[in-house]
XYZ file of C-alpha atoms in Angstrom:
469
model
C 0.000 0.000 0.000
C 1.077 3.521 -0.528
C -0.360 6.968 -0.598
C -0.144 8.785 -3.856
C -1.785 11.678 -5.448
C -3.770 11.188 -8.453
C -2.406 13.584 -11.046
C -4.675 15.394 -13.536
C -6.753 13.237 -15.815
C -5.216 14.278 -19.126
C -6.305 12.012 -21.966
C -6.401 12.836 -25.608
C -6.025 10.432 -28.494
C -7.985 12.234 -31.178
C -5.338 14.521 -32.586
C -4.106 15.336 -36.063
C -0.603 13.923 -35.802
C 2.401 13.735 -38.053
C 5.483 12.260 -36.414
C 3.494 9.756 -34.289
C 1.244 8.264 -36.959
C 2.933 4.852 -36.930
C 2.069 4.248 -33.246
C -1.448 3.183 -34.158
C -0.092 0.157 -36.029
C 0.531 -1.769 -32.803
C -1.856 -4.768 -32.635
C -1.984 -4.641 -28.833
C -3.841 -1.350 -28.511
C -7.586 -0.658 -28.490
C -7.098 1.987 -31.180
C -8.274 2.092 -34.777
C -7.081 4.139 -37.743
C -9.464 6.457 -39.532
C -9.284 8.400 -42.768
C -6.423 10.704 -43.571
C -7.131 14.374 -43.142
C -6.012 16.724 -45.877
C -4.775 19.425 -43.499
C -0.975 19.734 -43.518
C 1.004 19.393 -40.305
C 3.485 21.918 -39.002
C 6.225 20.105 -40.905
C 4.172 20.108 -44.112
C 3.254 16.408 -43.882
C -0.301 15.119 -44.057
C -1.683 14.691 -40.566
C -3.345 11.428 -39.614
C -6.425 11.286 -37.439
C -6.592 8.533 -34.836
C -9.454 7.355 -32.694
C -9.568 5.333 -29.506
C -11.819 2.295 -29.664
C -12.640 1.058 -26.149
C -15.949 -0.750 -25.769
C -16.509 -2.290 -22.354
C -19.513 -4.130 -20.992
C -21.193 -1.810 -18.493
C -23.812 -2.989 -16.012
C -25.303 -1.202 -13.004
C -26.660 -3.548 -10.339
C -29.825 -2.876 -8.381
C -27.711 -1.788 -5.396
C -25.958 0.862 -7.494
C -22.642 -0.904 -8.134
C -21.252 -0.038 -11.571
C -19.381 -2.903 -13.253
C -17.128 -2.546 -16.316
C -15.721 -5.626 -18.064
C -13.226 -5.616 -20.947
C -11.761 -8.694 -22.634
C -8.106 -9.031 -23.645
C -7.031 -12.611 -24.358
C -3.316 -12.119 -24.994
C -2.240 -13.601 -21.639
C -4.078 -15.583 -18.901
C -4.071 -12.625 -16.500
C -6.377 -9.789 -15.525
C -6.493 -6.480 -13.671
C -9.106 -5.974 -10.948
C -9.855 -2.395 -9.868
C -12.324 -1.083 -7.305
C -12.851 2.690 -7.258
C -14.590 4.246 -4.249
C -15.653 7.878 -4.507
C -14.150 8.815 -1.192
C -10.922 10.642 -0.463
C -9.375 13.338 1.637
C -11.982 15.947 0.705
C -14.810 13.837 2.162
C -13.332 13.769 5.667
C -14.799 15.752 8.542
C -13.392 16.738 11.927
C -12.307 13.584 13.743
C -11.578 11.680 10.517
C -8.849 13.769 8.854
C -6.469 11.178 7.427
C -9.071 8.478 7.989
C -9.447 7.436 4.340
C -5.753 6.637 4.115
C -5.853 4.957 7.547
C -8.784 2.833 6.388
C -6.862 1.895 3.247
C -4.285 0.268 5.530
C -6.944 -1.541 7.568
C -8.557 -3.022 4.452
C -5.494 -5.246 4.024
C -5.631 -6.830 7.479
C -7.342 -10.037 6.381
C -4.368 -12.370 5.983
C -5.960 -14.732 3.450
C -6.446 -11.859 0.999
C -2.791 -11.045 0.331
C -1.677 -14.671 0.745
C -4.105 -15.946 -1.909
C -3.036 -13.308 -4.424
C 0.707 -13.224 -3.821
C 1.113 -17.008 -3.561
C -0.347 -17.239 -7.067
C 2.119 -14.722 -8.468
C -0.246 -11.759 -8.364
C 0.036 -8.388 -6.672
C -2.315 -6.179 -4.681
C -2.102 -2.520 -3.732
C -4.124 0.645 -3.184
C -3.868 4.408 -3.177
C -5.807 7.258 -1.630
C -6.210 10.683 -3.219
C -8.225 13.793 -2.476
C -11.123 12.551 -4.621
C -10.973 8.736 -4.704
C -9.623 5.591 -3.106
C -8.609 2.800 -5.475
C -7.877 -0.839 -4.630
C -6.281 -2.891 -7.397
C -4.888 -6.316 -8.164
C -3.020 -7.907 -11.039
C -3.730 -11.619 -10.922
C -3.709 -14.853 -12.914
C -7.204 -15.365 -14.250
C -7.323 -18.791 -12.564
C -7.901 -17.152 -9.161
C -10.406 -14.555 -10.379
C -13.415 -16.351 -8.799
C -11.657 -16.317 -5.409
C -10.675 -12.663 -5.728
C -14.242 -11.682 -6.623
C -15.495 -13.342 -3.443
C -12.748 -11.823 -1.292
C -13.227 -8.308 -2.673
C -16.986 -8.527 -2.202
C -16.420 -9.662 1.376
C -14.021 -6.754 1.911
C -16.712 -4.321 0.723
C -19.373 -5.964 2.875
C -17.422 -6.605 6.068
C -14.797 -4.414 7.680
C -12.776 -6.167 10.363
C -11.373 -3.754 12.945
C -9.454 -5.474 15.737
C -8.234 -3.046 18.449
C -4.668 -4.383 18.587
C -4.328 -4.256 14.799
C -5.907 -0.805 14.718
C -3.404 0.646 17.180
C -0.488 -1.111 15.514
C -1.449 0.352 12.138
C -1.936 3.785 13.670
C 1.735 3.667 14.719
C 2.750 2.597 11.211
C 0.920 5.602 9.745
C 2.387 7.984 12.321
C 5.850 6.790 11.271
C 4.858 7.291 7.638
C 3.719 10.816 8.446
C 7.038 11.589 10.155
C 8.905 10.397 7.062
C 6.633 12.516 4.877
C 7.319 15.602 6.963
C 11.054 15.036 6.559
C 10.834 14.979 2.752
C 11.197 18.487 1.282
C 9.112 17.641 -1.811
C 6.230 16.340 0.303
C 6.453 19.229 2.746
C 6.267 21.702 -0.130
C 3.327 19.861 -1.722
C 1.310 19.880 1.505
C 1.963 23.589 1.991
C 0.862 24.229 -1.593
C -2.443 22.439 -0.999
C -2.931 24.302 2.278
C -2.357 27.714 0.679
C -4.001 27.134 -2.713
C -7.129 25.442 -1.301
C -7.409 27.449 1.899
C -10.775 26.917 3.673
C -11.826 24.176 1.245
C -12.011 20.364 1.671
C -8.869 20.023 -0.461
C -6.657 21.899 2.014
C -6.015 19.025 4.439
C -3.263 16.491 3.662
C -4.649 13.115 2.598
C -2.431 11.354 5.119
C -3.734 13.647 7.886
C -1.771 15.409 10.612
C -0.028 13.827 13.592
C -2.827 15.044 15.839
C -5.680 13.912 13.603
C -4.175 10.439 13.103
C -3.868 10.035 16.876
C -7.522 11.018 17.396
C -9.245 8.675 14.905
C -11.327 6.050 16.733
C -12.499 2.602 15.698
C -16.120 3.725 15.987
C -15.609 6.750 13.734
C -13.808 4.616 11.160
C -16.546 1.990 11.185
C -19.196 4.671 10.632
C -17.125 6.207 7.830
C -16.761 2.812 6.169
C -20.502 2.110 6.274
C -21.193 5.505 4.725
C -18.769 5.496 1.797
C -17.506 1.966 1.101
C -20.729 0.686 -0.386
C -21.824 -0.538 -3.826
C -23.722 2.668 -4.608
C -20.428 4.548 -4.251
C -18.175 2.184 -6.196
C -17.026 1.256 -9.688
C -15.625 -2.234 -10.302
C -13.443 -2.793 -13.382
C -12.081 -6.141 -14.584
C -9.857 -6.240 -17.672
C -8.071 -9.239 -19.146
C -8.489 -12.856 -20.194
C -12.112 -13.137 -19.097
C -15.405 -14.321 -20.506
C -17.680 -11.318 -20.039
C -20.920 -13.191 -19.391
C -19.411 -15.751 -17.015
C -17.480 -13.090 -15.124
C -20.579 -10.928 -14.817
C -22.461 -13.875 -13.305
C -19.708 -14.373 -10.724
C -19.643 -10.682 -9.843
C -23.413 -10.517 -9.575
C -23.553 -13.527 -7.263
C -21.052 -11.976 -4.834
C -21.914 -8.265 -5.008
C -25.530 -7.657 -5.919
C -26.977 -8.286 -2.469
C -24.525 -6.084 -0.562
C -26.476 -3.358 1.216
C -26.278 0.252 0.101
C -25.551 3.342 2.185
C -28.976 5.002 2.601
C -27.556 8.330 3.785
C -24.940 8.584 1.030
C -27.029 10.536 -1.485
C -27.823 13.327 0.960
C -24.223 13.519 2.192
C -22.829 13.681 -1.345
C -25.284 16.370 -2.403
C -23.929 18.527 0.400
C -20.289 17.662 -0.328
C -20.556 18.400 -4.065
C -21.666 22.028 -3.749
C -19.329 24.099 -5.908
C -19.134 26.953 -3.416
C -17.268 24.702 -0.968
C -14.312 24.481 -3.338
C -13.822 28.026 -4.644
C -10.349 29.486 -4.182
C -10.178 31.686 -1.081
C -6.644 33.010 -1.157
C -5.474 35.129 1.738
C -3.225 38.181 1.524
C -0.338 35.993 2.698
C 0.864 34.383 -0.532
C 4.414 33.439 0.298
C 5.996 30.849 2.586
C 9.696 30.040 2.874
C 9.843 26.692 4.681
C 12.774 25.164 6.516
C 13.520 21.707 5.177
C 16.137 19.186 4.176
C 17.082 20.653 0.792
C 20.655 21.884 0.112
C 19.397 24.460 -2.413
C 15.910 25.977 -2.497
C 13.049 24.058 -4.110
C 10.070 26.195 -5.099
C 6.518 26.210 -6.412
C 4.899 29.197 -8.114
C 1.173 28.480 -7.945
C -1.765 29.891 -9.922
C -5.514 29.275 -9.841
C -6.597 26.425 -12.109
C -9.720 24.600 -13.251
C -11.473 21.283 -12.463
C -10.923 18.102 -14.453
C -13.006 17.692 -17.597
C -13.517 21.402 -18.278
C -12.373 23.046 -21.485
C -10.147 25.494 -19.619
C -8.689 22.595 -17.678
C -7.771 20.890 -20.951
C -6.213 24.082 -22.290
C -4.145 24.124 -19.093
C -2.976 20.576 -19.797
C -1.548 21.630 -23.148
C -0.103 24.828 -21.703
C 1.771 22.908 -18.997
C 3.235 20.516 -21.554
C 4.388 23.346 -23.811
C 5.971 25.386 -21.047
C 7.550 22.735 -18.869
C 7.618 19.208 -20.302
C 11.123 18.119 -21.244
C 14.417 19.718 -22.170
C 13.067 21.436 -25.280
C 10.318 23.212 -23.322
C 10.288 26.981 -22.965
C 11.027 27.071 -19.226
C 13.877 24.580 -19.463
C 15.537 26.425 -22.304
C 15.217 29.806 -20.589
C 16.125 28.926 -17.005
C 18.203 25.718 -17.187
C 19.882 25.471 -20.599
C 20.613 29.180 -21.122
C 24.057 30.792 -20.974
C 23.194 32.192 -17.529
C 21.080 29.447 -15.934
C 19.184 30.002 -12.704
C 17.691 26.554 -12.121
C 18.917 22.988 -11.882
C 15.557 21.752 -13.158
C 12.078 23.124 -13.888
C 8.596 21.907 -14.787
C 5.034 23.103 -15.305
C 1.986 21.192 -14.067
C -1.765 21.472 -14.471
C -3.312 19.766 -11.423
C -7.002 19.213 -12.147
C -9.121 17.795 -9.334
C -12.798 16.866 -9.289
C -14.036 20.220 -7.987
C -11.209 22.667 -8.712
C -7.581 22.848 -9.754
C -4.264 24.669 -9.724
C -1.490 25.363 -12.213
C 2.066 25.549 -10.931
C 5.665 25.933 -12.004
C 8.286 24.218 -9.861
C 12.006 23.706 -9.821
C 15.241 23.736 -7.855
C 17.583 26.712 -7.726
C 21.247 26.558 -8.597
C 23.631 27.329 -5.765
C 23.921 31.078 -5.274
C 20.576 32.001 -6.855
C 18.221 33.701 -4.402
C 14.572 32.784 -3.920
C 13.619 36.428 -4.319
C 15.424 36.598 -7.656
C 13.800 33.510 -9.209
C 10.367 34.681 -8.142
C 11.019 38.104 -9.667
C 12.424 36.667 -12.900
C 9.553 34.235 -13.386
C 6.804 36.768 -12.757
C 8.501 39.443 -14.838
C 8.936 37.009 -17.737
C 5.345 35.764 -17.891
C 4.131 38.074 -20.668
C 7.122 37.302 -22.863
C 6.608 33.587 -22.215
C 2.921 33.715 -23.182
C 3.671 35.815 -26.243
C 6.701 34.071 -27.743
C 6.979 30.759 -25.896
C 3.895 29.173 -27.451
C 3.988 28.333 -31.165
C 2.079 26.134 -33.599
C 4.952 23.682 -33.510
C 5.021 23.523 -29.700
C 1.259 22.951 -29.601
C 1.578 20.085 -32.082
C 4.500 18.606 -30.190
C 2.558 18.665 -26.919
C -0.335 16.808 -28.529
C 1.982 14.237 -30.094
C 3.774 13.575 -26.806
C 0.573 13.006 -24.884
C -0.592 10.687 -27.633
C 2.522 8.559 -27.224
C 2.267 8.529 -23.428
C -1.275 7.264 -23.366
C -0.837 4.733 -26.135
C 1.866 3.281 -23.927
C -0.352 3.275 -20.844
C -3.122 1.381 -22.635
C -0.914 -1.521 -23.663
C -1.510 -3.275 -20.335
C -4.608 -4.612 -18.604
C -3.710 -2.442 -15.646
C -3.568 0.679 -17.804
C -6.903 -0.023 -19.487
C -8.599 -0.779 -16.159
C -7.307 2.437 -14.621
C -8.377 4.427 -17.691
C -11.925 3.014 -17.706
C -12.349 3.337 -13.961
C -11.089 6.913 -13.866
C -13.523 8.099 -16.511
C -16.463 6.220 -15.070
C -15.687 7.522 -11.586
C -15.108 11.137 -12.581
C -17.886 11.491 -15.155
C -20.235 8.511 -14.595
C -19.520 7.511 -18.190
C -16.331 5.818 -19.322
C -17.101 7.069 -22.843
C -16.684 10.664 -21.701
C -13.195 10.517 -23.171
C -14.786 10.869 -26.629
C -16.068 14.325 -25.721
C -12.658 15.203 -24.322
C -11.011 14.092 -27.533
C -13.180 16.456 -29.529
C -12.374 19.332 -27.183
C -8.627 18.699 -27.181
C -8.643 18.450 -30.960
C -10.374 21.839 -31.236
C -7.932 23.726 -28.981
C -5.608 25.944 -30.972
C -2.716 28.331 -30.568
C -4.729 31.485 -29.868
C -6.789 29.842 -27.131
C -3.704 28.494 -25.371
C -1.991 31.878 -25.565
C -5.092 33.594 -24.231
C -5.271 31.256 -21.255
C -1.559 31.756 -20.606
C -2.060 35.514 -20.335
C -5.222 35.128 -18.271
C -3.867 32.470 -15.917
C -0.178 33.305 -15.579
C 0.679 36.780 -16.858
C -2.371 38.487 -15.339
C -3.333 35.993 -12.622
C -2.678 35.915 -8.892
C 0.149 33.724 -7.636
C 1.535 32.051 -4.520
C 5.270 31.496 -4.029
C 6.446 28.656 -1.792
C 9.905 27.264 -1.195
C 11.749 24.838 1.049
C 15.451 25.093 1.950
C 17.695 24.112 4.827
C 18.557 27.789 5.447
C 14.955 29.023 5.588
C 13.699 29.801 9.096
C 9.993 28.800 9.038
């Protein structure tokens, strides 16, 4: 098990591409070629249009459980994913850090891990601000057993006091290690500042105090509220027979009770006004931490996942900060007078809001004040000259390659399907996204760059062993 943050859901396969056209020839991918488009690419070549072809069997049981099944018969293995719509933002006072704590407790049944690992499979989980995901990669021969065990895990939470306290100590140690990592410390401070007074502000792992105060009774109540079929998406991808697998899933899951209070709780939790940015006048923090040279984040207000502006931000981040040919790298790392050891740009889109940030590590002798000044002063020039037709095309091509690669495994396909179904209640929502990404052009990206970065509000955060906070 491990805690990790789910990064922005950035998927787009429906681009006019030039240099990446041959990728679609791989027989392992759920992607089909379509007609050539007559529009020339940046390099003057004909651009090829590609489309993603993913058709899963989708069934919603009477208790609200959504099931997605996808067959891939290349190897006798499968991926088994369970998405629960519960994460750090759903926690109230007394349960901060409880979703991650509960993730640990869900692995306390010894037969679960033994059955999977003794057969050569693997099992893990992660908790984010929006979701908790439990996943296995297993030989298909043990799929019937795993279905029964996962259904039992959803239906019955075993909380033994000695185990509970032992795991609390494990998580407290994990939290101490987190606090000693400069990258993690900086990330938590970014979430605290950027999402001030919203459910996203609290660290998913919790605080030392909140972890110490979680009780067995509060965890049991939390489990019964959120870890129910009407709050879950089950995805199985691999060497399966859809009809037979569906029968097995139905037999184990369909009679699990729902959470009757969930609908009312979620209606309250999903109100947009709870998640609006509420930045204070204090927009700078220089943290003391174990970093020999300063690490920084320059943070701007972003957009939620699935929105057009959020997708424009995805492309903008790739253009400005993805790789050694990106604008920021060339200007601040590879220039004749470099200021940074490394730099990146990131568009972090969450379910209800988002942020855009630039981060990096200063070279020895460069001051934090100077890099902040240089970055902010250079925003207009960056938005004006740093974004070109070629850089837009390159960003699209690179994302195309990345996601083709991700979908070559059962695990990748299961995660893809489950993410879309969980975020949008429709795994086919990616088709709408593809159309939007394909329609985004140079002028729109430049306009968002000026609006978001050159003219937008910002927060500057850093961590360094010589800082005093």
